[in-house]
XYZ file of C-alpha atoms in Angstrom:
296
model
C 31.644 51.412 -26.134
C 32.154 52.154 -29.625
C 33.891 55.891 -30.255
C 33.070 58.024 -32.918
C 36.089 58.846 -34.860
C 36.686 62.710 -36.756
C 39.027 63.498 -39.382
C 41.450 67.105 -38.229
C 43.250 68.705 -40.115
C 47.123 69.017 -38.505
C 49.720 71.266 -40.924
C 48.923 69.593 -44.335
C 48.206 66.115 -43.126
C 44.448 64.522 -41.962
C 44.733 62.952 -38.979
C 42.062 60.847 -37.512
C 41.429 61.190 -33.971
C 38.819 59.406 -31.777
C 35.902 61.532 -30.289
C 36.556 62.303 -26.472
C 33.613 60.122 -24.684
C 32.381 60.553 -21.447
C 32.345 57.542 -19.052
C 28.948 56.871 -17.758
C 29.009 55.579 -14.324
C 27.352 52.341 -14.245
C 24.315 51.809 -12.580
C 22.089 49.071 -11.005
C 19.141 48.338 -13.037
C 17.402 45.617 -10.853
C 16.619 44.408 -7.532
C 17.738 42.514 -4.380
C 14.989 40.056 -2.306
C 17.077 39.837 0.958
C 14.557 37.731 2.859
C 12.460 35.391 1.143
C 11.260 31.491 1.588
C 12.054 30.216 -1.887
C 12.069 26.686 -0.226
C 8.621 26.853 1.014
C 6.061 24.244 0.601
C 3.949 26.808 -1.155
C 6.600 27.072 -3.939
C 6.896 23.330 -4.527
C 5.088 22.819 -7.856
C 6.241 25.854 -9.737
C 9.575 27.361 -8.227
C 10.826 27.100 -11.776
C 8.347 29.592 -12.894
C 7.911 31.961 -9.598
C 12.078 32.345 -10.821
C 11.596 33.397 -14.260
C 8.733 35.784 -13.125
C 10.573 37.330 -10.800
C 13.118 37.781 -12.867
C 10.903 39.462 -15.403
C 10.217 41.889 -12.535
C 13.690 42.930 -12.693
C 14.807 40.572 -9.622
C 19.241 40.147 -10.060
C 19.230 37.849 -6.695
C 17.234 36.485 -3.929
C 18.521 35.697 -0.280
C 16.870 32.417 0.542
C 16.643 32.066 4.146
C 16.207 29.062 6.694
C 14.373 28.769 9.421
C 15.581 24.885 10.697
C 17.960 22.341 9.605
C 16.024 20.222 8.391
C 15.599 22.633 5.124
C 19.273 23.332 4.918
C 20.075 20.910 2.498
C 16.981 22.003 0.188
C 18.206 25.756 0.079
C 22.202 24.768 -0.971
C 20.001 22.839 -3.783
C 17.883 25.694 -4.731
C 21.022 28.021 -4.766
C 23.033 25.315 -6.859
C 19.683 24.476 -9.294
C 19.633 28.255 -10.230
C 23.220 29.438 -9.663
C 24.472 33.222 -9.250
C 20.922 33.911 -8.371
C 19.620 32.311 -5.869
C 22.211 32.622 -2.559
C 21.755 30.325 0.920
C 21.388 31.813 4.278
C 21.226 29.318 7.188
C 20.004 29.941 10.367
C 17.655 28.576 13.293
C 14.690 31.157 13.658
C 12.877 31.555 17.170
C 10.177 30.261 16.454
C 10.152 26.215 15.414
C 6.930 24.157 14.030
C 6.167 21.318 15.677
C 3.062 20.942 13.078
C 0.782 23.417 11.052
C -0.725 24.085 13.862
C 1.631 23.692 16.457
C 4.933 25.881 17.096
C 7.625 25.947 19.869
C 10.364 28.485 20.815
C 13.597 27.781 19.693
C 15.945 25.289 22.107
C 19.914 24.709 22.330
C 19.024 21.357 20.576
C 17.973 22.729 17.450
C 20.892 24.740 17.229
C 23.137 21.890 17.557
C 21.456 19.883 15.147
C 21.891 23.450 12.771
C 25.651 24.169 13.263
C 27.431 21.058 11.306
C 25.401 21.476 8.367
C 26.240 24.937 8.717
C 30.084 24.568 9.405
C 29.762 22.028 5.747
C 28.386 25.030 3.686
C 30.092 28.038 5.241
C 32.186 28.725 1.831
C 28.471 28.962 -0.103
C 26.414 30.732 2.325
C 25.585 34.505 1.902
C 24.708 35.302 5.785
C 23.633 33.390 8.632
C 20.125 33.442 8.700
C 16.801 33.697 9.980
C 18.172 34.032 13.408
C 16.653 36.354 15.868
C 14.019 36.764 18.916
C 10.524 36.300 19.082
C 8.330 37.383 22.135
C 5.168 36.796 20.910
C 2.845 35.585 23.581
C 1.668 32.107 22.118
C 5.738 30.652 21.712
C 7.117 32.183 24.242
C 5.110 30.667 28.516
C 8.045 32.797 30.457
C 11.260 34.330 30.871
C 13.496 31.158 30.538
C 12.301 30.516 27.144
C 13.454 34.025 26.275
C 16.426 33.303 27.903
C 17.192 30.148 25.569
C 16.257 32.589 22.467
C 18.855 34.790 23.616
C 21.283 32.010 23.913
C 20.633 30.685 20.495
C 20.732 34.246 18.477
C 24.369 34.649 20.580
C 25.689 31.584 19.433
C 24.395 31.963 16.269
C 26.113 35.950 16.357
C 29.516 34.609 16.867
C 29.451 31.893 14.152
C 28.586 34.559 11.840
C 31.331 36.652 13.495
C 33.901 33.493 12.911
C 32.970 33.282 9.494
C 32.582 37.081 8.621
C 28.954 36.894 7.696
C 26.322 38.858 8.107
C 23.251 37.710 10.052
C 19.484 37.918 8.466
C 17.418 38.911 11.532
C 13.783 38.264 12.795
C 12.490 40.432 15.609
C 8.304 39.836 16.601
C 7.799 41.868 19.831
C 11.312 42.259 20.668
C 12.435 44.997 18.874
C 14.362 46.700 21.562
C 16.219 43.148 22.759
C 17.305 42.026 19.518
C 19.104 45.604 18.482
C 20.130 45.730 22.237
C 21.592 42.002 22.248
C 22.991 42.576 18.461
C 25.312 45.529 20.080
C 26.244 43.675 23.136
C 27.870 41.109 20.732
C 29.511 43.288 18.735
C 27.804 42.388 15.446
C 28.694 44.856 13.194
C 26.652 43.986 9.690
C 22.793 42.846 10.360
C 19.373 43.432 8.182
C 16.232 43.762 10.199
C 13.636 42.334 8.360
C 10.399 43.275 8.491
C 11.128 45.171 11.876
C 8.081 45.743 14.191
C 9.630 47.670 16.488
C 9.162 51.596 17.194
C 10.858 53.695 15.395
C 12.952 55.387 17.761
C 14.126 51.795 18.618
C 15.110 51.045 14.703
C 16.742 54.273 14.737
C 19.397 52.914 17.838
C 19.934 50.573 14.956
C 20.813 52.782 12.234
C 23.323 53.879 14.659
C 25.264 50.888 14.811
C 25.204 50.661 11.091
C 22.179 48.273 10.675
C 19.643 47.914 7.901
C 16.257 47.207 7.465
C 14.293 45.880 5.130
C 10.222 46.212 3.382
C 7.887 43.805 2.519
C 5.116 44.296 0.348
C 2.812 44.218 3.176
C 4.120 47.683 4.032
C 1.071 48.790 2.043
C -1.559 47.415 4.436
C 1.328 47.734 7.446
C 1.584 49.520 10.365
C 5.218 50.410 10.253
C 4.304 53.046 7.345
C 5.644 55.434 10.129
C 8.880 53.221 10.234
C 9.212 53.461 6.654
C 9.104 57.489 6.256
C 11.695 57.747 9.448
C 14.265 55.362 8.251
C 17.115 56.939 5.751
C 17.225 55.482 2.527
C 20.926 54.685 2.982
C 19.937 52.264 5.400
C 16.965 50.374 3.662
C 17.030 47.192 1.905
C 14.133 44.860 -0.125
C 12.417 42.561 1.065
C 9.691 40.175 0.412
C 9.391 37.171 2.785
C 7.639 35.071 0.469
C 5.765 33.269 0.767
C 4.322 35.401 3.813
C 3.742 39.050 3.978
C 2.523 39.905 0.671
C -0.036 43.003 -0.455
C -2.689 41.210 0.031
C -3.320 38.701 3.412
C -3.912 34.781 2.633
C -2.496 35.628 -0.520
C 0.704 33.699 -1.145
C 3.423 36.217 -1.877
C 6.195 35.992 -4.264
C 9.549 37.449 -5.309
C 8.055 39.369 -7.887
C 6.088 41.623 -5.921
C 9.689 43.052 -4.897
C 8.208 46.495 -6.998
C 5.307 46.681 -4.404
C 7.897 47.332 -1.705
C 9.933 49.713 -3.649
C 6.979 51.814 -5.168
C 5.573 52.388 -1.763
C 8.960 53.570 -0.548
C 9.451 56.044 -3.574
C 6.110 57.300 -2.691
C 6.953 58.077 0.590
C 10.607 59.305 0.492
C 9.268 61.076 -2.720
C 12.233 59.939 -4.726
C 12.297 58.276 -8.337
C 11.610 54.672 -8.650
C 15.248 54.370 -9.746
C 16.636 56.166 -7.248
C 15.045 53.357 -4.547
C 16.168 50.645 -6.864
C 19.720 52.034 -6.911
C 20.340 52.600 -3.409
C 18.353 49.299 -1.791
C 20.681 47.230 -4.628
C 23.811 49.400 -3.062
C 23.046 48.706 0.501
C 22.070 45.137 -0.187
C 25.656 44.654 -1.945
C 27.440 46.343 0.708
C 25.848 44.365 3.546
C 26.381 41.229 1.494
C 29.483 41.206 -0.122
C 29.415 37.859 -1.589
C 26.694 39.244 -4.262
C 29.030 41.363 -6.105
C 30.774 38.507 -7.623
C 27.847 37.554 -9.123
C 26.120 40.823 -9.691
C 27.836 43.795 -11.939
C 26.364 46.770 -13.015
């Protein structure tokens, strides 16, 4: 910062002095997607430009998670093709597609085929990610398939824990056991994404120090009630693209980032810039490996 400089007068003799200047504390003008699906199908043709509009939209990074390993390799790709940017999370989610139309729960094989590639890229990743438990009905026939979810998201807790990472978490209809199984294990640093949980449930979550993060779909959602009960301090962005955008069937992107915070200034009735400040805080605090690539 340049200082402005006055002339004063000491005995006889001018004497230039520089102007005292305050320091202005430096401040966070952007945002942090810390769930999204960059490596989607749906973003195929045009990532290059869903990037530079969400960057327009004043994105600094996006967390690009995984789901299997068989799109491991295209994330650490994506996060080298657009460096200090986009950052890799791996992780075996819950849920696993057999087809379009056809999805399975989550076995001990896929995690095995998972942890070497992610043992290779533990020095790039961000967190270990999407991991979690999903209960819905039409994956999950009975309590032994739970049982294997739970065995996967603990195995997949303790890597993180080995290589102090966070973990990027998916709960569908098991809002209570993922928070409950998180805490068993000790895991300290965790984001809930797109939690459908109750409320008083997330809350047992704040508690241990959790956070939780909005999509755009929050306008249209039925965690609004979620939203207005949750502290900022413990709120992050989200936007799970290509899913859970404003609008259904409408593929979501990065960009709509602003949808998420808007709707949260609304209802915590705090500035826009206030909710950009404090989700970029929390985001850089529960991923530390950001702030070497983001400054204020």
């Amino acid at each position: 910062m340049r200082r402005l400089h006055f002339m004063q007068e000491v005995g006889n003799v001018l004497v230039l002095r520089a102007a005292k200047t305050k320091k202005k504390k430096s401040h966070m003008h952007g945002y942090i997607d810390c769930h999204c699906h960059i490596s989607a199908r749906d973003f195929d043709k045009d990532v290059e430009e869903v990037i530079e509009n969400s960057k327009k939209a004043g994105l600094l990074a996006l967390l690009a998670v995984a789901e299997h390993a068989g799109e491991f390799t295209k994330i650490i790709e994506l996060s080298e093709r657009f460096p200090g940017f986009i950052f890799p999370c791996l992780g075996v989610h819950p849920v696993q597609e057999v087809s379009p139309e056809q999805q399975r729960s989550a076995s001990l094989q896929d995690l095995d085929a998972a942890l070497p590639i992610i043992e290779k890229y533990k020095d790039q990743l961000v967190a270990v990610g999407e991991v979690g438990l999903d209960f819905t009905p039409r994956f999950v026939s009975g309590e032994s398939e739970k049982e294997t979810q739970k065995l996967v998201l603990i195995r997949q807790a303790q890597v993180a824990k080995e290589l102090d990472l966070p973990l990027n978490v998916h709960s569908r209809s098991a809002g209570r056991p993922t928070i409950h199984l998180l805490k068993e294990q000790g895991v300290e640093k965790a984001l809930l994404h797109a939690f459908d949980g109750k409320p008083s449930v997330a809350m047992e979550g704040v508690k241990a120090g959790y956070f939780f993060s909005v999509p755009p779909s929050i306008t249209r959602s039925e965690q609004q009630k979620l939203v207005k009960q949750l502290p900022l301090e413990n709120i992050c962005l989200e936007t799970d693209s290509p899913a859970l955008g404003p609008e259904k069937q409408v593929r979501n992107e990065p960009r709509n980032i602003c949808v998420s915070a808007e709707y949260i200034s609304k209802v915590k009735g705090v500035s826009l810039e206030t909710v950009m400040e404090v989700t970029t805080q929390n985001a850089l605090r529960l991923f530390p490996k950001l702030k070497s690539a983001i400054r204020p």
